Coordinates of C-alpha atoms and ligand atoms in Angstrom, one line a residue:
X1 CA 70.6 -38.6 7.7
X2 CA 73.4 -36.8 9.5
X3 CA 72.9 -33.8 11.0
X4 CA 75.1 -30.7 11.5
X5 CA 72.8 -29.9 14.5
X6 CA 71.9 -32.2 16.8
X7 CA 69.7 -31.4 19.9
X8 CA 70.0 -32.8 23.4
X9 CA 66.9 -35.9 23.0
X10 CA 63.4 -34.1 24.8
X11 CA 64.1 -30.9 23.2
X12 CA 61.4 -28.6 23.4
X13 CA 59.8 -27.6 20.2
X14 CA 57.1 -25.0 19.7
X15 CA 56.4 -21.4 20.1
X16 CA 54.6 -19.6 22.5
X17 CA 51.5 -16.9 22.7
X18 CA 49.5 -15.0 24.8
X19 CA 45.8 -14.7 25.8
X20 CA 45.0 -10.9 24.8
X21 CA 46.4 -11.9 21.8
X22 CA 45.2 -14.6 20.1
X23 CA 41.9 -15.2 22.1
X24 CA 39.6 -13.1 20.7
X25 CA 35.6 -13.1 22.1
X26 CA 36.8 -10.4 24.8
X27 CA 32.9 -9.8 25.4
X28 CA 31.9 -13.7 25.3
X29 CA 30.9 -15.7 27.9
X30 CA 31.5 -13.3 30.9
X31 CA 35.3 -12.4 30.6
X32 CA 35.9 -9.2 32.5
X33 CA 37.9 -6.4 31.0
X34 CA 41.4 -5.7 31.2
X35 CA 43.4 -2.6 30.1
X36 CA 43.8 -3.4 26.4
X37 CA 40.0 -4.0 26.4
X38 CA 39.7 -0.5 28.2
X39 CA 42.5 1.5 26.6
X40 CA 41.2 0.4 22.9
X41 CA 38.0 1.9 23.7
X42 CA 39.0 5.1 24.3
X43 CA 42.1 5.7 22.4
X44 CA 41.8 3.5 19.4
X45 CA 44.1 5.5 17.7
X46 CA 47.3 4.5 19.2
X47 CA 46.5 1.0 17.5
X48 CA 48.0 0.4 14.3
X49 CA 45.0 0.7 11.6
X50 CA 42.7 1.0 14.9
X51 CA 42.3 -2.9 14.9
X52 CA 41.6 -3.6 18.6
X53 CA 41.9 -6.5 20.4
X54 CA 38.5 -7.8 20.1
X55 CA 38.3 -10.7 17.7
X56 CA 42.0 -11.0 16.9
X57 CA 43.1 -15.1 15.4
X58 CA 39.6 -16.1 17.2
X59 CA 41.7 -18.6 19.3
X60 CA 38.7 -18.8 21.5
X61 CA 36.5 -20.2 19.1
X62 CA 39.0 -22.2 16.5
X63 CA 41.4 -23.9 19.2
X64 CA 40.8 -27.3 18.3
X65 CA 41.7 -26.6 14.6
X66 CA 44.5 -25.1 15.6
X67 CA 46.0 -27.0 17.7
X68 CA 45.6 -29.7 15.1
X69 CA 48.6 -27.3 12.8
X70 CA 50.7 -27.5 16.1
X71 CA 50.8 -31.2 16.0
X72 CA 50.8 -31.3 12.4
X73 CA 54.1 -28.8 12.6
X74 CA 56.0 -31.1 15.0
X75 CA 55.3 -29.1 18.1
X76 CA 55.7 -30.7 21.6
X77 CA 55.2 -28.3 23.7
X78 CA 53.4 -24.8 23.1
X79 CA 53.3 -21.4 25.8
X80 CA 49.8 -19.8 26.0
X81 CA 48.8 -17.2 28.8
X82 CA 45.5 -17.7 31.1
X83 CA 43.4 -14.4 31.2
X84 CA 43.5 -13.2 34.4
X85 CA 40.2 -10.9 33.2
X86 CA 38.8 -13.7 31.5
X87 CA 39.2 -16.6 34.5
X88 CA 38.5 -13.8 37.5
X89 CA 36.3 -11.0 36.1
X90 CA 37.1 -7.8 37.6
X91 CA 40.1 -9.8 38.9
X92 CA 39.1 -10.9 42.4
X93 CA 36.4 -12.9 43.7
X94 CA 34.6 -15.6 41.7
X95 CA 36.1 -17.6 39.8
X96 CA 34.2 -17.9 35.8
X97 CA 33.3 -21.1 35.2
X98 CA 33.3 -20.9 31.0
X99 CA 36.3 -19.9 31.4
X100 CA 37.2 -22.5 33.3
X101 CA 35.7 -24.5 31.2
X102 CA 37.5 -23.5 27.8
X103 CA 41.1 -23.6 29.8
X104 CA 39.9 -26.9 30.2
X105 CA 39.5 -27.8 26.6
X106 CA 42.6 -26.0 25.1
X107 CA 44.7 -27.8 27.6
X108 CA 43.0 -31.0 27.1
X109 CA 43.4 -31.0 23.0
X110 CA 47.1 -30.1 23.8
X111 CA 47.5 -33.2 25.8
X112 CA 45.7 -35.2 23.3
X113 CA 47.7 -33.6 20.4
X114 CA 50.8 -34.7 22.8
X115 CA 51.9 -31.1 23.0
X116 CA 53.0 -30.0 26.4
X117 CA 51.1 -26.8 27.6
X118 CA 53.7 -24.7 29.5
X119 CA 50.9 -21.8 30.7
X120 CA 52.2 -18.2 31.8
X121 CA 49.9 -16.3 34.1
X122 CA 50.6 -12.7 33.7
X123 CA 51.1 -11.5 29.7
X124 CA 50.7 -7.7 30.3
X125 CA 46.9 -7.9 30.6
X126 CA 46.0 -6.2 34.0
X127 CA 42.0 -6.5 35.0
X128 CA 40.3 -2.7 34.4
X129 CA 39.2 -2.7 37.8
X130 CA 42.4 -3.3 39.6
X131 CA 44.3 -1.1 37.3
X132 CA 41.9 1.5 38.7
X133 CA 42.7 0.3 41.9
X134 CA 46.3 1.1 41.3
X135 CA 47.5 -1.7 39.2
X136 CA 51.0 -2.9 40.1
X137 CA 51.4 0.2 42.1
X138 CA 49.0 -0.9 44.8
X139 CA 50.5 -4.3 47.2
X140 CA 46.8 -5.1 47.5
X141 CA 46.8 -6.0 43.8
X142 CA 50.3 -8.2 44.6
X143 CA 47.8 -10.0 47.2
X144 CA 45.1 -10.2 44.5
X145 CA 47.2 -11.8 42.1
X146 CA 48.6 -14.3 44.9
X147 CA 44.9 -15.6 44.8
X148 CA 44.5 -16.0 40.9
X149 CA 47.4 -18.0 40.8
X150 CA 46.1 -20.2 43.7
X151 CA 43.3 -20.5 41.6
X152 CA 44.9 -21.7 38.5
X153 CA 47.3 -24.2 40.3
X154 CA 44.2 -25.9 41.9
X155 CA 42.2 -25.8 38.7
X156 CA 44.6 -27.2 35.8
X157 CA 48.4 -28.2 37.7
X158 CA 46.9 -32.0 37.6
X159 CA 47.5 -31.5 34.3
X160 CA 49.9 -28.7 33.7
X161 CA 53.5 -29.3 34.6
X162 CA 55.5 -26.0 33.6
X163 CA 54.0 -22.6 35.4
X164 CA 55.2 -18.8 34.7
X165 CA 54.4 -16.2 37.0
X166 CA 54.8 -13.6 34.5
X167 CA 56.5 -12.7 30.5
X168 CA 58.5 -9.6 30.7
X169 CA 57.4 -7.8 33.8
X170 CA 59.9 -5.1 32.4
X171 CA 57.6 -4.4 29.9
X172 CA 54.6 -2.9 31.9
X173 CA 57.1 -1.1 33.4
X174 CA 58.2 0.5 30.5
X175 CA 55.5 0.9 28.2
X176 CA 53.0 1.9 31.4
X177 CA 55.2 4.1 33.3
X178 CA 58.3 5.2 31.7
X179 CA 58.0 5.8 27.5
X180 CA 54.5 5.8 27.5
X181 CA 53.6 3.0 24.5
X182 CA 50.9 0.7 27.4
X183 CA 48.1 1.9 29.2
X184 CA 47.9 4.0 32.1
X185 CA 50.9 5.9 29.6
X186 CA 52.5 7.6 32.8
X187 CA 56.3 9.1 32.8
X188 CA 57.1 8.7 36.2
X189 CA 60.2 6.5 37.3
X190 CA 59.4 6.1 40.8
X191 CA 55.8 4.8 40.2
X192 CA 58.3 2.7 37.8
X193 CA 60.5 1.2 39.9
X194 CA 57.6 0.6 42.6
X195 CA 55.7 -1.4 39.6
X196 CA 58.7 -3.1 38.8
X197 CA 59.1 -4.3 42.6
X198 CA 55.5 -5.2 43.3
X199 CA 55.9 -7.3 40.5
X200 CA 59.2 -9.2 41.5
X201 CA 57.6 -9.7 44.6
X202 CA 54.1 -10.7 43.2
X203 CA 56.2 -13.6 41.0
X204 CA 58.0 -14.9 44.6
X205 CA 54.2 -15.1 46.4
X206 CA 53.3 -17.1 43.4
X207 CA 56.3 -19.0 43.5
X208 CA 56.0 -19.9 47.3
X209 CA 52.0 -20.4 47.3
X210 CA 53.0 -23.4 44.1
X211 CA 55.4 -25.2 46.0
X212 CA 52.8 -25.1 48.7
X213 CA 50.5 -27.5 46.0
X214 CA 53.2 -29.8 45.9
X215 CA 53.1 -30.7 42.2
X216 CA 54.7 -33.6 40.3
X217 CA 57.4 -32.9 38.6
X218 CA 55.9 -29.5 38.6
X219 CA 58.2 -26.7 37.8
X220 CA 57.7 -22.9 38.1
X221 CA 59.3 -20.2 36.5
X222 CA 59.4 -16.6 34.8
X223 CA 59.5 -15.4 31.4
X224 CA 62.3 -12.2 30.9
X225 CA 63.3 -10.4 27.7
X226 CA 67.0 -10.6 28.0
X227 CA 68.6 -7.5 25.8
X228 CA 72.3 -8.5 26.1
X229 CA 74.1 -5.4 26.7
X230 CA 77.0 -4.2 24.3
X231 CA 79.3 -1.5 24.7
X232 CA 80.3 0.7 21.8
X233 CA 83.8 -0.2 23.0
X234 CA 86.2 -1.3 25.5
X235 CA 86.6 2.4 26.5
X236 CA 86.1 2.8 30.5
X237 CA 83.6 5.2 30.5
X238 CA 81.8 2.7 27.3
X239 CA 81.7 0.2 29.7
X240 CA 79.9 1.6 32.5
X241 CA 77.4 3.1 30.2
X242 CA 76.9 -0.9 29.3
X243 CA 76.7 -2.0 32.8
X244 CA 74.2 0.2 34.1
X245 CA 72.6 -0.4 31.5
X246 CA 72.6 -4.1 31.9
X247 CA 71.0 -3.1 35.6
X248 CA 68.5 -1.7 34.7
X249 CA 67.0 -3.7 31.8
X250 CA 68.3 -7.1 32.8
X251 CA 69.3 -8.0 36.2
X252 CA 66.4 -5.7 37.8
X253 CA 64.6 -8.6 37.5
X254 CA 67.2 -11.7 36.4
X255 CA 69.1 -11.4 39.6
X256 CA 65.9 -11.3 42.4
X257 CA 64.1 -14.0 40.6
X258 CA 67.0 -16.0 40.2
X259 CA 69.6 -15.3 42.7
X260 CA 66.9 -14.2 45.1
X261 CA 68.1 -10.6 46.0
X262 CA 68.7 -6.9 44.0
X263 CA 72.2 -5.7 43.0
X264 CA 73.8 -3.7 45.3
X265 CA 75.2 -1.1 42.4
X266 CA 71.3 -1.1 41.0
X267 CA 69.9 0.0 44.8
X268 CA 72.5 2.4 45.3
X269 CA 71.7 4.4 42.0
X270 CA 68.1 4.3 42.3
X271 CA 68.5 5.4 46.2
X272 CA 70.8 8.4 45.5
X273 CA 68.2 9.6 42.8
X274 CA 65.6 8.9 45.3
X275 CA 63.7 6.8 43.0
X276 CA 63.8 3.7 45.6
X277 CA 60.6 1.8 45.7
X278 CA 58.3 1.1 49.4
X279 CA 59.0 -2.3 50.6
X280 CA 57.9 -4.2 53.4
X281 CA 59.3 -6.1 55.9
X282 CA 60.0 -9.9 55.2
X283 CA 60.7 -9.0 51.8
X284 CA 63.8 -9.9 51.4
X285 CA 63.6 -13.4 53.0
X286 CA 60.6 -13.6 50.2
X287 CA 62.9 -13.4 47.5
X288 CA 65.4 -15.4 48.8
X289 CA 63.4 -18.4 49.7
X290 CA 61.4 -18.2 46.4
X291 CA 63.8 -18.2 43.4
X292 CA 62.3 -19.6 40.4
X293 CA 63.2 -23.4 38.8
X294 CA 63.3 -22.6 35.7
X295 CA 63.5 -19.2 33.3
X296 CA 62.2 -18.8 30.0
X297 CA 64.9 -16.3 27.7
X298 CA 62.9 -13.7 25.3
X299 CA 65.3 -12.8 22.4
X300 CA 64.7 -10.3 20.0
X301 CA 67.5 -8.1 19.8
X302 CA 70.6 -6.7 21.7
X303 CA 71.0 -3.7 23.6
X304 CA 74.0 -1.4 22.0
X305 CA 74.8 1.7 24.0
X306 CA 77.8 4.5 24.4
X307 CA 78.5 6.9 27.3
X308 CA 76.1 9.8 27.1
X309 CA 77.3 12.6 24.7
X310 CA 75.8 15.2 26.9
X311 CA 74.9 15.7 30.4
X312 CA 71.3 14.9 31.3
X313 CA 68.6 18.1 31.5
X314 CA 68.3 17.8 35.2
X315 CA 64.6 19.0 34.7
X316 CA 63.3 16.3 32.2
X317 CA 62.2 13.1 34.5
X318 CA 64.6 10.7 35.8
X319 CA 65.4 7.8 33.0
X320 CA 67.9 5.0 32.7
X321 CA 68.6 6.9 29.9
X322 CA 70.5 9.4 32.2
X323 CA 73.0 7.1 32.4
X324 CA 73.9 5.7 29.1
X325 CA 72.9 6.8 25.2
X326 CA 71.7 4.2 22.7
X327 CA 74.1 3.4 20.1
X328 CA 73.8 2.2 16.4
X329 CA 76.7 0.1 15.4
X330 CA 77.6 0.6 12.4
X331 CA 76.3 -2.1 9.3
X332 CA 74.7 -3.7 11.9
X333 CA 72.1 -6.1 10.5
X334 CA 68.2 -5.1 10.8
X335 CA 64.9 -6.3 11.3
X336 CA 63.5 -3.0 9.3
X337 CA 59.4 -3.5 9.7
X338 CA 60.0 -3.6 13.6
X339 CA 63.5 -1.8 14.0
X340 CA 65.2 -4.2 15.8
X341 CA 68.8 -5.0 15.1
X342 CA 69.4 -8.9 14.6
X343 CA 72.1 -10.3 16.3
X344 CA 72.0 -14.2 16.3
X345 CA 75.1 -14.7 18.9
X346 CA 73.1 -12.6 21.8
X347 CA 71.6 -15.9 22.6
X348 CA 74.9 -17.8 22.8
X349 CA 75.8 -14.8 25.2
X350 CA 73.0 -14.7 27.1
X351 CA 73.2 -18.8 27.7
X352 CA 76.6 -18.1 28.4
X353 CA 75.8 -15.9 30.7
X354 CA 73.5 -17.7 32.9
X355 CA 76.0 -20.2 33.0
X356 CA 78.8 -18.1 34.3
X357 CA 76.5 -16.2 36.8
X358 CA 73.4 -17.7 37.4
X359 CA 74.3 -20.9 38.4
X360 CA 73.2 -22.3 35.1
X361 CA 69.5 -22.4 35.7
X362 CA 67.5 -24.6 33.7
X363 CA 66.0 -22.3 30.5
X364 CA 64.8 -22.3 27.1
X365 CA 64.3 -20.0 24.8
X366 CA 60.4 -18.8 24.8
X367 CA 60.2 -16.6 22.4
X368 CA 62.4 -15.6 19.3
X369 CA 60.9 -14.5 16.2
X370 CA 60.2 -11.8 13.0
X371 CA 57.6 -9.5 12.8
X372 CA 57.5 -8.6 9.1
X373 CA 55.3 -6.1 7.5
X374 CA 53.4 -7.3 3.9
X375 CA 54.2 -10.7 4.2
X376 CA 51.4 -11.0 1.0
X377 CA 54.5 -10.2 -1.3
X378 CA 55.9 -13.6 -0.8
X379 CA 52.7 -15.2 -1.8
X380 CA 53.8 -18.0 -3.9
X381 CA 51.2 -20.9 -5.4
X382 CA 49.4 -20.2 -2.5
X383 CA 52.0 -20.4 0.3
X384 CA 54.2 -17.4 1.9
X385 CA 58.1 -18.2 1.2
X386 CA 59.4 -16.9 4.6
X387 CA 62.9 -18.0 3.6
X388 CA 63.8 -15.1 5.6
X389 CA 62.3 -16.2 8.9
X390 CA 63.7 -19.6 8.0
X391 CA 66.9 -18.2 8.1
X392 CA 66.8 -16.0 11.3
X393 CA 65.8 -19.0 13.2
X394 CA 68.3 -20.8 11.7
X395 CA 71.0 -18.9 12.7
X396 CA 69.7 -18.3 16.5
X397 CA 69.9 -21.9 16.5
X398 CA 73.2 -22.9 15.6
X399 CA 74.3 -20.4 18.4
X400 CA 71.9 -22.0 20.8
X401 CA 73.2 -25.7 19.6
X402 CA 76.8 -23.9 20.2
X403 CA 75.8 -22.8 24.0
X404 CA 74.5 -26.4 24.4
X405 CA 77.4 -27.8 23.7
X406 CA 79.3 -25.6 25.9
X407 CA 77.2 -27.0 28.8
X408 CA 74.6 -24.1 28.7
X409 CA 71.4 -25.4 30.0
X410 CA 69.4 -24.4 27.4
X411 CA 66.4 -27.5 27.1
X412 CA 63.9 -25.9 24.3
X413 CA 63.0 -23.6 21.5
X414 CA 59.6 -21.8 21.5
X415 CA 59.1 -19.4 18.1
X416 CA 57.6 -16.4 18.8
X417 CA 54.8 -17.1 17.4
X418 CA 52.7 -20.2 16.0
X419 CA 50.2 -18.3 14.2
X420 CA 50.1 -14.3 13.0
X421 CA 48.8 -12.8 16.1
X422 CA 47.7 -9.1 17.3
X423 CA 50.0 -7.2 18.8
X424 CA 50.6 -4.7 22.0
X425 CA 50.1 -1.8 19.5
X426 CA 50.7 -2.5 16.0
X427 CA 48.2 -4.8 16.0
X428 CA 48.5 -7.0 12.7
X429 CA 51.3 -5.0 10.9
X430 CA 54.2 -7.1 11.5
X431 CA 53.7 -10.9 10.6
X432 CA 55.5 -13.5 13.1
X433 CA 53.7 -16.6 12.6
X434 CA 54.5 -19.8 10.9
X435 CA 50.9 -20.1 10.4
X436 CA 49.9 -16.9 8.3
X437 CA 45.9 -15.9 9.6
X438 CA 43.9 -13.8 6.9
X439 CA 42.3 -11.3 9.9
X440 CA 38.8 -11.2 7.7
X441 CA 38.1 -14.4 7.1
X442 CA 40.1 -15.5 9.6
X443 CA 41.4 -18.4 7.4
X444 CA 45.1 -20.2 8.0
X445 CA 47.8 -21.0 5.9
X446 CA 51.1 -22.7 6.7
X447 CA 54.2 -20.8 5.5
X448 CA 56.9 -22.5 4.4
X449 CA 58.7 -21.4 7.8
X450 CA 56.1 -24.2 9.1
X451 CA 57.0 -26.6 6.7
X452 CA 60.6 -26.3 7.6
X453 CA 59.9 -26.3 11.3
X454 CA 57.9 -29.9 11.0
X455 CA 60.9 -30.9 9.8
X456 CA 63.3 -29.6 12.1
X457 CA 61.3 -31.1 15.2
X458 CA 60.8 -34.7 13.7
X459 CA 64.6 -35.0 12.9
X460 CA 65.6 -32.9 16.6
X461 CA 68.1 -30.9 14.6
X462 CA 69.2 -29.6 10.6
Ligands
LIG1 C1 57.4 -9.7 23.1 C2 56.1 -10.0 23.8 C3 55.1 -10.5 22.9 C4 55.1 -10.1 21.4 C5 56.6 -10.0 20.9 C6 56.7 -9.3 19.6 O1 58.0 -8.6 23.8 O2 56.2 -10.9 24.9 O3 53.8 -10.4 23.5 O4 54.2 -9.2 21.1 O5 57.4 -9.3 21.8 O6 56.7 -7.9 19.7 P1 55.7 -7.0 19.0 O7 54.4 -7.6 19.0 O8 55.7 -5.7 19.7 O9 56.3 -6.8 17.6

């Protein structure tokens, strides 16, 4: 069969997930609590139908039968997340040796299934008790996470290959201490930016403390959700709105974990808003020395904005958006259920882009994906015709065949996500799975997205 798609031989095929989740059993087998745990308790109501995370796809307990519909799906490679609660209750100290013991497992039926495990550390799940202690604000939780990672290199890298220090360290930042949608749900950009910076560093300690292991062929990396900025036009003033935007959201942390240091533009606006973050000496040489190997590209949607309309209320807190208002093109194309514009070149631009500027680091594409609402109504003899999923993936591909071709260094695609999962806050609303997972009895069914996917990774292309 010819192909009009053809992907560079070893592509990566899969999709990627995280511990809080998928796992379920957050009460089993002495896993320690972590903020989603703690912020469910007491304000269930800022989850969508209050599902918590408790028992989510019960990963924990169906892993092996799961990972059977990966291999049956063509995957080769799948992203899951360790528990930092889960493997070091309370987040420091002993390590939990069921826990250890089910890593174990769920990396050793990958391995048997012939799907590589690529396993992210940090998926927005901070412990309770050092979230108390300060979470990311605190350098003595930086230190703390230095150890887990240790931990986990020592435990499971004679087996595991591909490392990630964290997915979307923006994202904390954001939802924790800017717009208020994560736990501890402060508006404060300061404690922001100093979150955001404990972070970067935290991700170059673990970077240095893995090369220290001396791994085969062991790579490390980090996960970031890159929102390619667009300007509403080529107007001046358009621009810049674009650009500062593009330093706050993107390079804040593209540009230290790759190139190994901050832009200059991004420093100076954060100084002369006195929004700088505490660093310590020796810092910098950290970053430099520890730039990741490899970088795994979120893509969901793009970032459209316009130069602000009106002046900032200088008494409202400090926000990127002081610099830049968002801006809805017009017929632009959407994903309604989660309100998120699709635009299938942003990953051509953002391979493009790495290229140009980032010296063409090795990536993939971790996550890219379609939350949608109802997905019942497609029900047909049985199955769920997600010809519409089918479709959006097809379409990111061709882009990211296009980059390829073009020399980007793109070596994988990871759906976001194998099977209907629970989300940060709207829990199971929006649907993203290939595998579709009935939350009460907890039964799976392929969707024809799955079907289509088996295919696509046997033949390496469409
Ligand atoms: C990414 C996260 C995932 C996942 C996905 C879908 O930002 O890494 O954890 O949840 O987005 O987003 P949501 O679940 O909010 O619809």
């Amino acid at each position: 069969m010819t192909l009009e798609y053809k992907f560079p031989e070893g592509f990566w095929w899969g999709s990627a997930t995280s511990a809080t989740q998928i796992e379920g059993a957050t009460n089993e087998d002495g896993k320690g609590k972590n903020i989603w745990d703690h912020w469910y308790e007491v304000e269930s109501n800022r989850f969508f139908e209050n599902v918590g995370p408790q028992i989510t796809s019960d990963f924990y307990h169906q892993y092996k039968e799961d990972i059977k519909l990966m291999k049956d799906i063509g995957h080769n490679s799948f992203r899951l997340s360790i528990s930092w609660a889960r493997l070091i209750p309370g987040g420091r100290g002993e390590v939990n040796p069921e826990a250890v013991t089910f890593y174990n497992n769920v990396i050793d039926e990958l391995l048997a299934n012939d799907i590589e495990p690529f396993v992210n550390l940090f998926h927005f799940d901070m412990p309770l008790e050092l979230q108390h202690e300060g979470g990311w604000e605190s350098r003595e939780v930086v230190e703390a996470f230095v150890t887990y990672a240790k931990e986990a290199f020592r435990l499971f890298s004679d087996r595991v290959s591909k490392w990630f220090t964290f997915n979307e360290p923006i994202v904390p930042v954001e939802g924790g201490y800017l717009y208020d949608f994560h736990y501890p749900n402060i508006v404060d950009a300061s404690r922001a930016a100093q979150v955001a910076y404990h972070t970067v560093i935290a991700s170059a300690k673990a970077v240095e403390a893995f090369r220290e292991f001396e791994i085969v062929n062991g790579k490390i990396g980090i996960i970031l959700n890159l929102t390619p900025s667009y300007p509403r036009s080529n107007n001046p003033a358009d621009v810049k709105a674009s650009r500062i935007a593009d330093l706050f959201f993107n390079r804040s942390f593209l540009d230290p974990a790759v190139l190994g240091e901050y832009p200059q533009e991004l420093v100076e606006i954060l100084k002369e808003h006195g929004q700088l973050p505490i660093t310590e000496d020796g810092d910098k040489d950290l970053l430099i020395a520890n730039t990741v190997d490899i970088l795994g590209v979120n893509y969901y949607q793009p970032r459209r904005v316009k130069a602000k309309e009106t002046l900032p209320n200088p008494y409202s807190p400090f926000m990127p958006e002081w610099f830049f208002d968002h801006y809805q093109m017009p017929g632009r194309k959407m994903n309604v259920y989660r309100g998120w514009e699709i635009y299938e070149k942003g990953i051509y631009d953002i391979m493009q882009n790495l290229k140009t500027n980032y010296g063409n680091i090795e990536s993939f594409v971790s996550e890219n994906g379609m939350g949608v609402q109802d997905e019942h109504r497609f029900l047909k003899d049985g199955q769920i015709q997600d010809d519409y999923r089918i479709e959006f993936i097809r379409e990111h591909l061709k882009w990211l065949h296009k980059a390829i071709e073009e020399g980007c260094n793109a070596k994988g695609y990871h759906l976001w996500t194998f099977m209907d999962n629970w989300s940060w806050s709207n829990a199971y609303k929006n649907r993203y799975g290939f595998v579709s997972v009935n939350i009460n009895t907890q039964e799976r069914t392929l969707k024809k997205s799955a079907d289509w996917m088996k295919e696509v990774s046997e033949l390496n292309g469409f």
